[in-house]
Coordinates of N, CA and C in Angstrom, one line a residue:
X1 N 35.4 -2.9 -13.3 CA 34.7 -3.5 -14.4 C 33.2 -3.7 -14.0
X2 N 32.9 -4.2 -12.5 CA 31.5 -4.3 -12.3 C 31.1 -3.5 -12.0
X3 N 31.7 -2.3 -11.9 CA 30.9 -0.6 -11.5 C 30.9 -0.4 -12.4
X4 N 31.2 -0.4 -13.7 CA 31.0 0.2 -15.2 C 29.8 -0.2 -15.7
X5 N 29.8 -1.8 -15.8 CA 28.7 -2.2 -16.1 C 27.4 -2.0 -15.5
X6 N 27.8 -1.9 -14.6 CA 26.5 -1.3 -13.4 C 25.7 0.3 -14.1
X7 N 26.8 0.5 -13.9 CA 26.4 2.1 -14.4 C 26.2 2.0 -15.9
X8 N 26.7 1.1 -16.9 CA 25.6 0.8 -18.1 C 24.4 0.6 -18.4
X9 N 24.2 -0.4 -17.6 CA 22.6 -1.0 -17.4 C 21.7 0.1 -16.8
X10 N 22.2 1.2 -15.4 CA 21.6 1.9 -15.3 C 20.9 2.9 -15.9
X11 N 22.2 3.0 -16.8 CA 21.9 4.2 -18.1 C 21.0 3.4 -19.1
X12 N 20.7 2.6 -19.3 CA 20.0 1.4 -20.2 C 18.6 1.8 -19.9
X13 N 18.5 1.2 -18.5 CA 17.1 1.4 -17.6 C 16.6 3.1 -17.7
X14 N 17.3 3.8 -17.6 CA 17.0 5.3 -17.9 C 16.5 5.7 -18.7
X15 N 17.3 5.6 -19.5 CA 17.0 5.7 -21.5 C 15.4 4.8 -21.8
X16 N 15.7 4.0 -21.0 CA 14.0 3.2 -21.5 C 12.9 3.7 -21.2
X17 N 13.1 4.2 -19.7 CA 11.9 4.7 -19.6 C 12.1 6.0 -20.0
X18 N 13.0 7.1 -20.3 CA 12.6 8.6 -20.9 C 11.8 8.0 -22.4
X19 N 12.3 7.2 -23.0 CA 11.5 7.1 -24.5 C 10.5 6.7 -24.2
X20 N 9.9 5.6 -22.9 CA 8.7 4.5 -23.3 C 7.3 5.9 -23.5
X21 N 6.5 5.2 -24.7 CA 5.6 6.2 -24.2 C 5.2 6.5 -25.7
X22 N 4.1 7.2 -26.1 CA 3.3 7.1 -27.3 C 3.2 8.9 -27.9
X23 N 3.4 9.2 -29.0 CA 3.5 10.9 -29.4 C 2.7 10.6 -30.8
X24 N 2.0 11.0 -31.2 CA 1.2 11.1 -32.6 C 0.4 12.4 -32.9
X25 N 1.3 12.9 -34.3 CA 0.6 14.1 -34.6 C -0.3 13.7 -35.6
X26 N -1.6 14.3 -35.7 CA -2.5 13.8 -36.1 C -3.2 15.5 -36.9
X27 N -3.1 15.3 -38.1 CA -3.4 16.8 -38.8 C -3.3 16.2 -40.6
X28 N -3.8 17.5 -41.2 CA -3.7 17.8 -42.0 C -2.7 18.4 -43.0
X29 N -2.3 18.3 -44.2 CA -1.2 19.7 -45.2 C -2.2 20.0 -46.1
X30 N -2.9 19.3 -46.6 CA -3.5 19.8 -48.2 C -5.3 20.4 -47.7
X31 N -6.1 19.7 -47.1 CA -7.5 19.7 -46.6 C -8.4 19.0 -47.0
X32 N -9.6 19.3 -46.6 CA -10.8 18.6 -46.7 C -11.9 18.7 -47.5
X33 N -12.3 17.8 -48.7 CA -13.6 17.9 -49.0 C -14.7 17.4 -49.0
X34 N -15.8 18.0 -49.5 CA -17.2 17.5 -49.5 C -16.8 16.1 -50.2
X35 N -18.4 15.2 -49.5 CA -18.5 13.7 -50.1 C -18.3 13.4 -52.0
X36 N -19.3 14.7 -51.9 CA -19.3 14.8 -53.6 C -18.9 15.5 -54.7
X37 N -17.6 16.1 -53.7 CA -16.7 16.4 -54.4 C -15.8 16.1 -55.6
X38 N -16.2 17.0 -57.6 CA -15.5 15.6 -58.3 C -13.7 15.3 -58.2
X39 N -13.0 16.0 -57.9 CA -11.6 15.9 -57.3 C -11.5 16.7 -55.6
X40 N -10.0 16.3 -55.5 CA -9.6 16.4 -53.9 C -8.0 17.3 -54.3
X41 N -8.0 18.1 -55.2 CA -6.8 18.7 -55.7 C -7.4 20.4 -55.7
X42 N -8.7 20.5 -56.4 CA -9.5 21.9 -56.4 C -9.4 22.8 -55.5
X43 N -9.9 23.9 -55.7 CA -9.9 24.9 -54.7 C -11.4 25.3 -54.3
X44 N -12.3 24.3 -54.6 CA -13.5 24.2 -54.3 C -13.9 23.1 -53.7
X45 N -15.3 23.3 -53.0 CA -15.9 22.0 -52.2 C -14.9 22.1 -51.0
X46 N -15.2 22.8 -50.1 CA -14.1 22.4 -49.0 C -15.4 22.3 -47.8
X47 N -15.0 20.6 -47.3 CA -15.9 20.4 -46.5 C -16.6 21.1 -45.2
X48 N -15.7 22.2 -44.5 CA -16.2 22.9 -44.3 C -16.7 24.0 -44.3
X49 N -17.0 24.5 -45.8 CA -17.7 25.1 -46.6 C -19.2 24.8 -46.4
X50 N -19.5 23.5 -46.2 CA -21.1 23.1 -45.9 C -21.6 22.7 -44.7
X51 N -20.4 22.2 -44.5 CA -20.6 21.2 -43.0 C -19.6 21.4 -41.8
X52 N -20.0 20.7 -40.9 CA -19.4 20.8 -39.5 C -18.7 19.8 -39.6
X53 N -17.3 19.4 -39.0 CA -16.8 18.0 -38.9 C -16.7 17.7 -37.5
X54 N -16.7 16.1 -37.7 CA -16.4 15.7 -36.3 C -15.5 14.7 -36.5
X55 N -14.0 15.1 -35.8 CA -13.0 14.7 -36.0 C -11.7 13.7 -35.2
X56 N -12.0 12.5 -34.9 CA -11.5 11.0 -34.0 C -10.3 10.5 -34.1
X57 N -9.6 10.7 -33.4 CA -8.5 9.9 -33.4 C -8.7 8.4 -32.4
X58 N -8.5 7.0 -32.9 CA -9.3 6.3 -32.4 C -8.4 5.0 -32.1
X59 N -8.5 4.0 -30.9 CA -7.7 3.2 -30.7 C -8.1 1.9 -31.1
X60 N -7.1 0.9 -31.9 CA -8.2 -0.1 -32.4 C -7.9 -1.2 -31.6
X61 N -8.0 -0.5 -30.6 CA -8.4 -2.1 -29.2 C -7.3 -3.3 -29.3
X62 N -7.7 -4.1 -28.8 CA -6.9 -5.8 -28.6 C -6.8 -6.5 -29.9
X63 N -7.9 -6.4 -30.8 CA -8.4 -7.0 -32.0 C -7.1 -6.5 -33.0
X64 N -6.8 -5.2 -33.2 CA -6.4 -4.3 -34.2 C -6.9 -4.9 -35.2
X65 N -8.0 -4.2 -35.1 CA -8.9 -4.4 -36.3 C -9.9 -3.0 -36.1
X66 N -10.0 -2.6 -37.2 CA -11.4 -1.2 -37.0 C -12.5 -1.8 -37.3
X67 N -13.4 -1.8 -36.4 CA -15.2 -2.2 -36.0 C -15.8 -0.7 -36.4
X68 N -16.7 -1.4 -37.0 CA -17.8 -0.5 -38.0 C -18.2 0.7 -36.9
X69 N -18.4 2.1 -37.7 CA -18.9 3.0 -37.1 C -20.2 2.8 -37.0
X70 N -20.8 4.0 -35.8 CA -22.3 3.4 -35.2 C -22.8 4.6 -34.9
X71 N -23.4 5.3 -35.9 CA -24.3 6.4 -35.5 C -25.1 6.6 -34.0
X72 N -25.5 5.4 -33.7 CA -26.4 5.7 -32.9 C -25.5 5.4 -31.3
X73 N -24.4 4.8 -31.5 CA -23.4 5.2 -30.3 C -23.1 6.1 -30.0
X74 N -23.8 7.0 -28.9 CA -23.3 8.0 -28.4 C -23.0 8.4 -26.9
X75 N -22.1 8.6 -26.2 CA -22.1 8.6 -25.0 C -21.8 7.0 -24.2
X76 N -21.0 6.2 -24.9 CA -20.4 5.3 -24.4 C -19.1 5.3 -23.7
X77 N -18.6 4.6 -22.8 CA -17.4 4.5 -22.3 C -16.2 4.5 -22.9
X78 N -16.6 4.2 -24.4 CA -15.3 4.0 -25.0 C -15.3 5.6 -26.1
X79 N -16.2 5.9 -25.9 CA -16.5 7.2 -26.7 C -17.4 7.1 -28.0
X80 N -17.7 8.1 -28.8 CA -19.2 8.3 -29.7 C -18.5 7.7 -30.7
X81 N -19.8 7.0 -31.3 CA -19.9 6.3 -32.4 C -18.9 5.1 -32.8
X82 N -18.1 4.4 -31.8 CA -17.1 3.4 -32.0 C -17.8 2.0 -31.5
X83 N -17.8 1.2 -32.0 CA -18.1 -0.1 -31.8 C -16.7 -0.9 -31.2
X84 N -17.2 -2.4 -30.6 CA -16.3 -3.2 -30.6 C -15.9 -2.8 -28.9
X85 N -14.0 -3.2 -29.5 CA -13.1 -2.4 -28.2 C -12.4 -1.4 -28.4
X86 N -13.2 -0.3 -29.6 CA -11.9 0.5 -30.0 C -12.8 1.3 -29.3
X87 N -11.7 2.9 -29.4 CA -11.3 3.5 -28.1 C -11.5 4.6 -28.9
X88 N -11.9 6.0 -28.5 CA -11.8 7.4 -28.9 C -10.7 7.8 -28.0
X89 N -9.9 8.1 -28.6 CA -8.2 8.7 -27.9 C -8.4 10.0 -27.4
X90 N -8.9 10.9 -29.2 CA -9.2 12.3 -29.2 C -10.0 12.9 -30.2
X91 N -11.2 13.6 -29.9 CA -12.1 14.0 -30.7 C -12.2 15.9 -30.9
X92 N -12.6 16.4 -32.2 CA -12.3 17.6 -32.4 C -13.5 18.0 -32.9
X93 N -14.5 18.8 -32.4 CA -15.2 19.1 -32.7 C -15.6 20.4 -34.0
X94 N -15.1 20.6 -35.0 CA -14.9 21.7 -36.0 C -16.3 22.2 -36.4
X95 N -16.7 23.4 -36.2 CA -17.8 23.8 -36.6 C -17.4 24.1 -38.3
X96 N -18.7 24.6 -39.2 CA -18.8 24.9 -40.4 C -18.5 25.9 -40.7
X97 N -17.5 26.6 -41.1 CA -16.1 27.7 -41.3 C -15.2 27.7 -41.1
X98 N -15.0 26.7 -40.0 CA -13.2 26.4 -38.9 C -13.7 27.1 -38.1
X99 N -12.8 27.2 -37.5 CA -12.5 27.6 -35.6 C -12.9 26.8 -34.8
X100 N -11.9 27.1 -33.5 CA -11.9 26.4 -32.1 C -12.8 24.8 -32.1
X101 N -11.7 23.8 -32.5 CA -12.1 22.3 -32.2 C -12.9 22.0 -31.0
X102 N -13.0 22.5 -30.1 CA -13.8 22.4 -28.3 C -13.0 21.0 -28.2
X103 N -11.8 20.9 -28.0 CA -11.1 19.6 -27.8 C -9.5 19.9 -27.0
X104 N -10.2 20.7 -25.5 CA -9.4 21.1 -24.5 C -9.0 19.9 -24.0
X105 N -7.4 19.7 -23.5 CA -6.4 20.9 -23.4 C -5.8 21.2 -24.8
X106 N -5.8 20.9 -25.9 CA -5.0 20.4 -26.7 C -5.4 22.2 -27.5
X107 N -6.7 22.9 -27.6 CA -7.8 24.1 -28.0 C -6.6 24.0 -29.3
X108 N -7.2 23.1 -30.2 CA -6.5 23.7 -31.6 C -7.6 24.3 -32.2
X109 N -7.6 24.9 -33.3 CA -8.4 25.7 -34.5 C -8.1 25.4 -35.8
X110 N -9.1 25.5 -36.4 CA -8.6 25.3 -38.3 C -9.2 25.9 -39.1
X111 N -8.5 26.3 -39.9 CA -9.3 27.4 -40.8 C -10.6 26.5 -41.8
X112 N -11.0 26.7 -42.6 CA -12.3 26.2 -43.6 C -11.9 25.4 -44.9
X113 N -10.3 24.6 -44.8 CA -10.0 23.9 -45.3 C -10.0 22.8 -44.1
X114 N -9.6 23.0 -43.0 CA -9.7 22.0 -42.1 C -7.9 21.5 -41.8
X115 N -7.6 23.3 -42.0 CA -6.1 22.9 -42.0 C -5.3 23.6 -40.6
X116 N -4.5 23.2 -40.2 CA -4.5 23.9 -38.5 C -3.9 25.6 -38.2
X117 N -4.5 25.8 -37.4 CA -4.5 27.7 -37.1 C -3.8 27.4 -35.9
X118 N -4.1 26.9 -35.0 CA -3.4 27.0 -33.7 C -3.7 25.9 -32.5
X119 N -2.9 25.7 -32.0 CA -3.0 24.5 -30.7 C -1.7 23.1 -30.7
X120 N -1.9 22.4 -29.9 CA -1.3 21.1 -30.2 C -2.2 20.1 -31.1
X121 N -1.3 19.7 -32.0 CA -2.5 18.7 -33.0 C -2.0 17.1 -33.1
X122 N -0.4 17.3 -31.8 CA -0.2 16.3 -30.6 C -1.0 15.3 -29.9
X123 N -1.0 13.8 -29.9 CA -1.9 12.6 -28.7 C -0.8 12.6 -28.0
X124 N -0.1 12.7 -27.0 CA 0.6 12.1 -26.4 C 0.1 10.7 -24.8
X125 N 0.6 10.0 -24.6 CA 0.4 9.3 -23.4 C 2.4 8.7 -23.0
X126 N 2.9 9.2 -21.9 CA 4.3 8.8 -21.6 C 4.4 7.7 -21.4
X127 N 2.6 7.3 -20.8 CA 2.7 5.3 -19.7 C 2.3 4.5 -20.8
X128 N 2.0 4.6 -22.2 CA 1.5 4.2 -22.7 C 2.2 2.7 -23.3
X129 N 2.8 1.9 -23.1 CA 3.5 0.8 -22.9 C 3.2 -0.2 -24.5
X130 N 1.8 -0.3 -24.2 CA 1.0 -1.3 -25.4 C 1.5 -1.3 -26.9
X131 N 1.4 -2.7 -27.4 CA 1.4 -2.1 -28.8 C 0.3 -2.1 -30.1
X132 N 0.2 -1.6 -30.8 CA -1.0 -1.4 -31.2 C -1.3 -0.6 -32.8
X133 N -2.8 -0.7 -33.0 CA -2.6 0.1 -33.7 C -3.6 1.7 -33.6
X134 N -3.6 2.3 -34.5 CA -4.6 3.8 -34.1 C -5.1 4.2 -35.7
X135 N -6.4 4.6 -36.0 CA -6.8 5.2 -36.7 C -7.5 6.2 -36.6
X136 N -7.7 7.1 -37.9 CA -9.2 8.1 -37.6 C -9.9 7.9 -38.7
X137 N -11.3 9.3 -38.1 CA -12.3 9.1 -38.6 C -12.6 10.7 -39.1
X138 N -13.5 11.1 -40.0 CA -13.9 12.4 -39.9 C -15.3 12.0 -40.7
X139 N -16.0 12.5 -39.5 CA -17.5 12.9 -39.5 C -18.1 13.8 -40.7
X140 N -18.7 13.9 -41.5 CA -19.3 15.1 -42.1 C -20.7 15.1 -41.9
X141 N -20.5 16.5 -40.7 CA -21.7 16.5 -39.9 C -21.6 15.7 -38.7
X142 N -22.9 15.9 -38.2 CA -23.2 15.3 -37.1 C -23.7 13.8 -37.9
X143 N -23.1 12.8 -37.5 CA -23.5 11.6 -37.7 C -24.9 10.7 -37.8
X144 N -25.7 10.5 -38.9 CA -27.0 10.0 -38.7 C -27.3 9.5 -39.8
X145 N -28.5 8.6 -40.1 CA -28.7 8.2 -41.8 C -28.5 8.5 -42.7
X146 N -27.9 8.2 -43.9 CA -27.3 8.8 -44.8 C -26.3 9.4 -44.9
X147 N -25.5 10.1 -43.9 CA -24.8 11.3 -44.0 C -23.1 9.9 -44.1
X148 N -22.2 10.7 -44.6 CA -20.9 10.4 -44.6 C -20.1 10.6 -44.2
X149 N -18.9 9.8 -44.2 CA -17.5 9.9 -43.2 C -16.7 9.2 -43.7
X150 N -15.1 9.9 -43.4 CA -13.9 9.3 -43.8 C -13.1 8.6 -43.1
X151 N -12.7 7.6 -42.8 CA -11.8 6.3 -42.4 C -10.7 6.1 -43.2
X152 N -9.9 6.3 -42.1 CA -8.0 6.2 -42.6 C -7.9 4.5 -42.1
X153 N -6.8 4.2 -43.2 CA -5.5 3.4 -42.8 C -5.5 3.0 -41.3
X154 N -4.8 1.8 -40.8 CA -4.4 1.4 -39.6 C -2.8 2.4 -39.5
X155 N -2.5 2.9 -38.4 CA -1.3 3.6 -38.3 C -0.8 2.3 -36.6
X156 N 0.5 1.5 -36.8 CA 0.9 1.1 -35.9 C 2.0 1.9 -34.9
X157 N 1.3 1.6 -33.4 CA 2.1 2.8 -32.3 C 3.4 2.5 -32.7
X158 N 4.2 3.6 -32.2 CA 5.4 3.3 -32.0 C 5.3 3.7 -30.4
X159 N 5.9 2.3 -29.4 CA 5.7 2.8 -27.9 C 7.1 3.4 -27.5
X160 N 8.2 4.1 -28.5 CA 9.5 4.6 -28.0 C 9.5 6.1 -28.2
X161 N 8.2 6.5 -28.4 CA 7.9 8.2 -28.8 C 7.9 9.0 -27.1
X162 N 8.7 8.8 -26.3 CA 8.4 9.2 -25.1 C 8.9 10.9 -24.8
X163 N 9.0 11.2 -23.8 CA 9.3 12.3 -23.7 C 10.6 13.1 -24.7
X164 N 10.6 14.2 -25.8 CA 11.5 14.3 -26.3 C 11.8 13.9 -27.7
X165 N 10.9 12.9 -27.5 CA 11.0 11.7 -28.8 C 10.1 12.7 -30.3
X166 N 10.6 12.6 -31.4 CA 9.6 13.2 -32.5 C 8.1 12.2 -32.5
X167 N 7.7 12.9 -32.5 CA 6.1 12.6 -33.1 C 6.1 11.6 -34.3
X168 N 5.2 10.8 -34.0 CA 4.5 9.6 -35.2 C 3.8 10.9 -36.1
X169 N 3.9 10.9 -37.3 CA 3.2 11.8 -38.6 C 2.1 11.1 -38.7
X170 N 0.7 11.5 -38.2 CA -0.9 10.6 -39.2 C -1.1 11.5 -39.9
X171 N -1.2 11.7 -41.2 CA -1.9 12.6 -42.0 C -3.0 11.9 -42.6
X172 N -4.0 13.0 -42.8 CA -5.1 12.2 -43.7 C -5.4 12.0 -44.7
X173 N -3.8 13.3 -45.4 CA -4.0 13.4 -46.9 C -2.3 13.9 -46.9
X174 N -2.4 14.4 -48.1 CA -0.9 14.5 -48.6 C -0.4 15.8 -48.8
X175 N 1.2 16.1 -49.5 CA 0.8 17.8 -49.8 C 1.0 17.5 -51.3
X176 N 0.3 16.7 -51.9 CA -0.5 16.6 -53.5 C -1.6 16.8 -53.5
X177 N -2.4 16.2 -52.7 CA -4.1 16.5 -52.6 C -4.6 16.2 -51.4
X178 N -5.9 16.1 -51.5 CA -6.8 16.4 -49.9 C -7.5 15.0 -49.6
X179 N -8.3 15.1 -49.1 CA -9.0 13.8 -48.7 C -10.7 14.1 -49.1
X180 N -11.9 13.2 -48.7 CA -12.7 13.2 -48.7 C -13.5 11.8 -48.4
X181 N -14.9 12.1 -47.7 CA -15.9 11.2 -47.2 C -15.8 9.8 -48.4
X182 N -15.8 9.1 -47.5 CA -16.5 8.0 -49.0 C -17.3 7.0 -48.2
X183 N -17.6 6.9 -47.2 CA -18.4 5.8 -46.5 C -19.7 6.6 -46.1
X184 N -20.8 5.9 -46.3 CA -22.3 6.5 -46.5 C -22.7 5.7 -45.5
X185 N -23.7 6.2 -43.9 CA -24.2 5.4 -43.4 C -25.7 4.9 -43.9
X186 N -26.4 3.8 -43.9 CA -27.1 3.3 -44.8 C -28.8 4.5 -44.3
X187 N -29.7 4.4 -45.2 CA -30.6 5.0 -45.0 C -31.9 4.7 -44.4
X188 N -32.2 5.0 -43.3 CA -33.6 4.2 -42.4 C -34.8 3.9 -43.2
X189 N -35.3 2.7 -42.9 CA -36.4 2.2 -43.4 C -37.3 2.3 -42.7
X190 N -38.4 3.3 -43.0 CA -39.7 3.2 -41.9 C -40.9 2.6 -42.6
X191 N -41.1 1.2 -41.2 CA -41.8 0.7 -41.0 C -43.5 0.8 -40.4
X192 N -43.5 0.9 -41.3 CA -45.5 1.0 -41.1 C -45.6 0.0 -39.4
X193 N -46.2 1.4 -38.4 CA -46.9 0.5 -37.5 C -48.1 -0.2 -37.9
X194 N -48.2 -1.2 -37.0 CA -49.3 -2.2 -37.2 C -50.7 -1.9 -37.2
X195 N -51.0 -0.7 -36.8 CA -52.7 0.1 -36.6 C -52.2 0.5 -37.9
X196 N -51.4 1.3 -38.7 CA -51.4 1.7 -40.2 C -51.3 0.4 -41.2
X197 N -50.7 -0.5 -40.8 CA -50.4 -1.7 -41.7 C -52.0 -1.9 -42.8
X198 N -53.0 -1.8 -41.0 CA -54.6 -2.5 -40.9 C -55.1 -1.7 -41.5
X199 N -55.1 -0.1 -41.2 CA -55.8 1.1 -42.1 C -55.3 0.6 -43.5
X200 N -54.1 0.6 -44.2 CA -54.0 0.1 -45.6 C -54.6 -0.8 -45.8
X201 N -54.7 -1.6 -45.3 CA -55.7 -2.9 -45.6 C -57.3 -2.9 -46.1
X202 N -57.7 -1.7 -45.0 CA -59.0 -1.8 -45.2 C -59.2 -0.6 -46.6
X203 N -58.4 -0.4 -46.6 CA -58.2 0.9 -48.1 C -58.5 -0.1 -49.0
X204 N -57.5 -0.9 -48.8 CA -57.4 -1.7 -50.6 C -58.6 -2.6 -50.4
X205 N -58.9 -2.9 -49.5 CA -60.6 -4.2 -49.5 C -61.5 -3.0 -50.1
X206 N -61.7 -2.1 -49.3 CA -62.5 -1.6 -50.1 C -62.7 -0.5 -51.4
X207 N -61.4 -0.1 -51.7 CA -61.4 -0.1 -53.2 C -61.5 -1.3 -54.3
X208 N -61.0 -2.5 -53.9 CA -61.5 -3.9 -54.7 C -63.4 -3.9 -54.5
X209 N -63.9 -3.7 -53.3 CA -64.9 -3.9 -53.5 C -65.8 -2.6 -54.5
X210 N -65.3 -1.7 -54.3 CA -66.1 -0.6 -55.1 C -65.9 -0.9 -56.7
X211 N -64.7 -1.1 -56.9 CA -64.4 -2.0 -58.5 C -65.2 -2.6 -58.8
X212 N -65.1 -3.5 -57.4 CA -66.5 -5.1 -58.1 C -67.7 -4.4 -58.0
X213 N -68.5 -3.9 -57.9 CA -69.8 -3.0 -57.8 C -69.8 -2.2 -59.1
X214 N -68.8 -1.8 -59.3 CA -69.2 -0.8 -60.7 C -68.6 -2.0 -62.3

């Protein structure tokens, strides 16, 4: 009886760790459109028809909470354009046509809907223990004033996706319709340096004074 049990528990302890561990497919069925695009069902406006995307699968830290995107974050520890504690897991770099993400080892491709051609479109981590949550992001364009991007849903890990295990499904849209940008980063306000502030100044004194004279 206590060799049985033994060898239960052992098989217990086995089974835990083949599952423990994190699998998330992270893709597309229907595709992608422009910001101002007037539906996401069409066969027009496909965001990479105009633009390049840049494509995040993102970890939303200890908080599980998503912190505001940040244009001007780039080349941080935690990866581009994430604030806070959240985490760039996996980023896809899609040029304006499709083809080759530059997002080795995984080298997937997508055609000009932004729908997948070839690669793993797989996050896996086996040690990945934590629990948590993950979202993405898609860039339209290279990120900077004005330009726009799409922000998904919180998706919560499941940490029993381990070796063998099916894949967590993140889609970013459906197979009814597509997705598209809706968050606008705000537009820069330039500020008059202080030598031009003075040049306007002395403009308007002396057009008041030329007024007063005539």
């Amino acid at each position: 009886m206590k060799k049985a049990l033994l060898t239960l528990i052992a098989l217990l302890v086995a089974t835990s760790f083949a599952t423990a561990g994190i699998s998330v497919l992270w893709t597309t069925v229907w595709g992608a459109y422009t910001h101002d695009a007037p539906n996401v069902t069409g066969y027009d406006n496909n965001l990479l028809g105009s633009y390049g995307a840049i494509w995040q699968l993102i970890y939303a830290g200890a908080d599980n909470a998503i912190n505001p995107a940040d244009w001007e974050q780039v080349g941080g520890s935690n990866g581009d354009f994430v604030t806070g504690d959240d985490v760039v897991w996996g980023q896809r770099n899609i040029p304006q046509g499709g083809g080759p993400a530059n997002d080795a080892p995984y080298n997937t491709s997508w055609d000009d809907w932004m729908l997948p051609d070839s690669g793993s479109r797989i996050y896996d981590d086996a040690t990945w223990t934590t629990d948590g949550f993950v979202y993405q992001r898609v860039f339209e364009d290279l990120p900077g004033p004005g330009t726009w991007y799409y922000e998904s849903e919180l998706l919560e890990l499941d940490t029993t996706k381990g070796e063998g295990a099916p894949s967590q499904e993140f889609y970013l849209d459906s197979d009814a319709a597509g997705f598209q940008p809706y968050i606008q980063f705000e537009e820069q306000v330039v500020i008059p340096e202080p030598a031009t502030m003075s040049l306007l100044g002395l403009g308007a004194l002396a057009l008041a004074l030329r007024r007063r004279r005539a």
